[in-house]
Amino acid sequence: MPLISLSPLPYEKTALNGFLSEQTLTFHHDKHLATYVETTNKLRVGTAFEHESIYNIIVNAREGALYNNAAQVFNHEFYFNCLSATTQEIPEELSECLKTNFGTVEVFLEKFVASAVGNFGSGWTWLVKNGDGLEIVNTQNAGNPLLYGKIPLLTVDVWEHAYYLDYQNRRADYVKAFCNHVNWAHVLACLHEAK
Ligand code: MN
């Protein structure tokens, strides 16, 4: 398998202005994610994972430095794909699914924000498909729900590097703004793939 490459952002670095600055996206994508990609390529040389995909490294390595870097590649690409330059309506099919699982869309969003705000330290807050149901889960550091057989549908990065330049210590403001910039079409596409 060729080297794992750095995927470009699916929008311009100025596209999320007002939510995330060009400076945040430049550091986050070009420095943080780029380093995880480089380190994954370096660490897998000479291991059983040298020719494996990111997904296979995650579900088979499960811990350690190579896992951490590979999972951070997955998590960041997934996160960037969860964001939209425009405010999207939640598709009917997805909002019905959220209602079935959480009561109302508003309750889901409140629980998602509360979970992300309460996720202590560095980590990720996810909407996942677990069996037939949807759940909100927190993971720490480079954690990933795939380790527990749960399929990622949506994630917000709550490492401080994701928001500190724009929001400093105000994680709640960042997560609430995140909810207005979700690519819901991507979330629905992930739900369809998970079926
Ligand atoms: Mn990050």
Short mmCIF file of C-alpha atoms and ligand atoms in Angstrom, two decimals:
data_model
loop_
_atom_site.label_atom_id
_atom_site.label_comp_id
_atom_site.label_asym_id
_atom_site.label_seq_id
_atom_site.Cartn_x
_atom_site.Cartn_y
_atom_site.Cartn_z
CA MET A 1 0.00 0.00 0.00
CA PRO A 2 1.37 3.45 -0.88
CA LEU A 3 2.05 6.03 1.80
CA ILE A 4 -1.03 7.33 3.57
CA SER A 5 -1.58 10.80 2.15
CA LEU A 6 -2.89 14.00 3.65
CA SER A 7 -6.43 14.52 2.35
CA PRO A 8 -7.16 18.11 1.41
CA LEU A 9 -9.88 19.96 3.30
CA PRO A 10 -13.24 19.63 1.50
CA TYR A 11 -13.62 23.47 1.56
CA GLU A 12 -11.46 26.59 1.54
CA LYS A 13 -9.72 27.50 4.80
CA THR A 14 -11.75 30.72 4.89
CA ALA A 15 -15.06 28.89 4.31
CA LEU A 16 -15.91 28.53 8.01
CA ASN A 17 -15.09 32.14 8.98
CA GLY A 18 -17.28 33.22 11.87
CA PHE A 19 -17.16 29.68 13.25
CA LEU A 20 -13.51 28.69 12.76
CA SER A 21 -10.85 31.05 11.48
CA GLU A 22 -8.46 30.45 8.60
CA GLN A 23 -5.67 30.36 11.21
CA THR A 24 -7.35 27.56 13.17
CA LEU A 25 -7.98 25.47 10.04
CA THR A 26 -4.44 26.08 8.79
CA PHE A 27 -2.84 24.86 12.04
CA HIS A 28 -5.37 22.07 12.52
CA HIS A 29 -5.12 20.62 9.02
CA ASP A 30 -1.65 21.60 7.80
CA LYS A 31 0.19 21.05 11.10
CA HIS A 32 -1.73 18.76 13.47
CA LEU A 33 -3.30 16.39 10.92
CA ALA A 34 -0.23 16.50 8.65
CA THR A 35 1.96 15.40 11.58
CA TYR A 36 -0.36 12.49 12.41
CA VAL A 37 -0.16 11.37 8.76
CA GLU A 38 3.66 11.64 8.67
CA THR A 39 4.08 9.85 12.00
CA THR A 40 1.71 7.03 10.97
CA ASN A 41 3.75 6.48 7.79
CA LYS A 42 6.98 6.48 9.81
CA LEU A 43 5.81 4.20 12.63
CA ARG A 44 4.27 1.49 10.47
CA VAL A 45 7.49 0.75 8.58
CA GLY A 46 8.69 -2.74 9.50
CA THR A 47 5.50 -3.61 11.42
CA ALA A 48 2.68 -6.00 10.51
CA PHE A 49 0.70 -2.88 9.54
CA GLU A 50 3.12 -1.54 6.91
CA HIS A 51 0.69 -2.24 4.06
CA GLU A 52 -2.59 -1.91 5.95
CA SER A 53 -5.29 0.75 5.69
CA ILE A 54 -5.96 3.27 8.45
CA TYR A 55 -9.14 1.33 9.30
CA ASN A 56 -7.23 -1.95 9.67
CA ILE A 57 -4.56 -0.31 11.84
CA ILE A 58 -7.26 1.10 14.14
CA VAL A 59 -9.27 -2.09 14.64
CA ASN A 60 -6.26 -4.41 14.84
CA ALA A 61 -3.51 -2.40 16.59
CA ARG A 62 -6.06 -1.00 19.10
CA GLU A 63 -3.47 0.84 21.25
CA GLY A 64 0.04 2.26 21.26
CA ALA A 65 1.76 5.00 19.27
CA LEU A 66 0.87 3.66 15.81
CA TYR A 67 -2.78 3.24 16.81
CA ASN A 68 -2.85 6.76 18.29
CA ASN A 69 -1.51 8.41 15.14
CA ALA A 70 -3.61 6.34 12.71
CA ALA A 71 -6.77 6.95 14.72
CA GLN A 72 -6.04 10.67 14.78
CA VAL A 73 -5.81 10.59 10.97
CA PHE A 74 -9.22 8.89 10.79
CA ASN A 75 -10.77 11.13 13.45
CA HIS A 76 -9.60 14.37 11.85
CA GLU A 77 -10.60 13.45 8.30
CA PHE A 78 -13.99 12.39 9.64
CA TYR A 79 -14.35 15.62 11.64
CA PHE A 80 -13.44 17.86 8.69
CA ASN A 81 -15.97 15.99 6.54
CA CYS A 82 -18.63 16.57 9.20
CA LEU A 83 -18.37 20.34 8.73
CA SER A 84 -20.24 22.45 6.21
CA ALA A 85 -19.55 25.96 4.95
CA THR A 86 -23.29 26.63 4.89
CA THR A 87 -25.96 25.98 7.51
CA GLN A 88 -27.81 22.85 6.40
CA GLU A 89 -31.29 21.70 7.33
CA ILE A 90 -31.29 18.24 8.88
CA PRO A 91 -32.71 15.86 6.21
CA GLU A 92 -36.17 14.50 7.11
CA GLU A 93 -34.97 10.89 7.27
CA LEU A 94 -32.21 11.80 9.73
CA SER A 95 -34.40 14.00 11.92
CA GLU A 96 -36.96 11.16 12.17
CA CYS A 97 -34.16 8.84 13.24
CA LEU A 98 -32.93 11.36 15.85
CA LYS A 99 -36.50 11.73 17.16
CA THR A 100 -36.85 7.96 17.51
CA ASN A 101 -33.63 7.73 19.49
CA PHE A 102 -33.59 10.94 21.53
CA GLY A 103 -37.21 12.19 21.62
CA THR A 104 -36.65 15.38 19.66
CA VAL A 105 -33.88 16.87 17.52
CA GLU A 106 -33.48 19.63 20.13
CA VAL A 107 -32.94 17.07 22.90
CA PHE A 108 -30.34 15.31 20.77
CA LEU A 109 -28.47 18.59 20.17
CA GLU A 110 -28.63 19.51 23.88
CA LYS A 111 -27.29 16.10 24.88
CA PHE A 112 -24.56 16.23 22.23
CA VAL A 113 -23.41 19.68 23.42
CA ALA A 114 -23.54 18.64 27.09
CA SER A 115 -21.55 15.50 26.37
CA ALA A 116 -18.87 17.45 24.45
CA VAL A 117 -18.65 20.15 27.12
CA GLY A 118 -18.34 17.47 29.81
CA ASN A 119 -15.72 15.42 27.93
CA PHE A 120 -12.83 15.97 30.36
CA GLY A 121 -9.49 16.82 28.81
CA SER A 122 -8.66 16.00 25.18
CA GLY A 123 -10.96 13.81 23.14
CA TRP A 124 -13.86 13.45 20.77
CA THR A 125 -17.65 13.41 21.12
CA TRP A 126 -19.49 11.21 18.65
CA LEU A 127 -22.93 10.31 17.37
CA VAL A 128 -22.67 6.61 16.56
CA LYS A 129 -24.81 3.78 15.31
CA ASN A 130 -24.75 0.90 17.79
CA GLY A 131 -26.78 -2.04 16.56
CA ASP A 132 -30.16 -0.62 15.59
CA GLY A 133 -29.89 2.47 17.77
CA LEU A 134 -28.06 5.78 17.84
CA GLU A 135 -25.92 6.85 20.82
CA ILE A 136 -23.77 9.77 21.88
CA VAL A 137 -20.37 8.62 23.15
CA ASN A 138 -17.23 10.36 24.36
CA THR A 139 -13.74 9.04 23.69
CA GLN A 140 -10.47 10.32 25.16
CA ASN A 141 -7.32 11.31 23.29
CA ALA A 142 -7.22 9.22 20.08
CA GLY A 143 -10.13 6.98 21.05
CA ASN A 144 -12.45 5.75 18.30
CA PRO A 145 -15.88 4.06 18.54
CA LEU A 146 -14.86 1.48 15.90
CA LEU A 147 -12.94 -0.26 18.71
CA TYR A 148 -16.29 -1.04 20.35
CA GLY A 149 -18.13 -2.04 17.18
CA LYS A 150 -19.90 1.34 16.95
CA ILE A 151 -20.13 3.15 13.62
CA PRO A 152 -19.23 6.87 13.59
CA LEU A 153 -21.88 9.20 12.12
CA LEU A 154 -20.75 12.59 13.49
CA THR A 155 -17.85 13.84 15.59
CA VAL A 156 -16.64 17.03 17.21
CA ASP A 157 -12.97 17.45 18.13
CA VAL A 158 -12.72 18.80 21.68
CA TRP A 159 -8.93 18.88 21.87
CA GLU A 160 -8.07 22.49 22.75
CA HIS A 161 -6.14 22.91 19.47
CA ALA A 162 -9.48 22.59 17.64
CA TYR A 163 -10.89 25.79 19.15
CA TYR A 164 -8.46 27.64 21.41
CA LEU A 165 -7.35 30.29 18.89
CA ASP A 166 -10.99 31.29 18.29
CA TYR A 167 -12.76 30.47 21.56
CA GLN A 168 -9.98 30.20 24.18
CA ASN A 169 -11.56 28.41 27.19
CA ARG A 170 -15.15 28.71 25.88
CA ARG A 171 -15.64 25.15 24.69
CA ALA A 172 -19.43 25.38 25.01
CA ASP A 173 -19.53 28.29 22.53
CA TYR A 174 -17.41 26.30 20.08
CA VAL A 175 -19.59 23.18 20.33
CA LYS A 176 -22.83 25.17 19.98
CA ALA A 177 -21.43 26.91 16.86
CA PHE A 178 -20.31 23.48 15.58
CA CYS A 179 -23.95 22.34 15.68
CA ASN A 180 -24.82 25.13 13.21
CA HIS A 181 -22.08 24.04 10.78
CA VAL A 182 -22.70 20.30 10.52
CA ASN A 183 -22.74 18.63 7.13
CA TRP A 184 -25.93 16.67 7.87
CA ALA A 185 -25.88 15.14 4.39
CA HIS A 186 -22.59 13.49 5.38
CA VAL A 187 -24.11 12.22 8.64
CA LEU A 188 -27.04 10.71 6.71
CA ALA A 189 -24.68 9.16 4.16
CA CYS A 190 -22.76 7.50 7.02
CA LEU A 191 -26.05 6.20 8.44
CA HIS A 192 -26.93 4.68 5.07
CA GLU A 193 -23.49 3.08 4.80
CA ALA A 194 -23.83 1.63 8.29
CA LYS A 195 -27.01 -0.24 7.37
MN MN B 1 -7.66 17.99 16.30
#
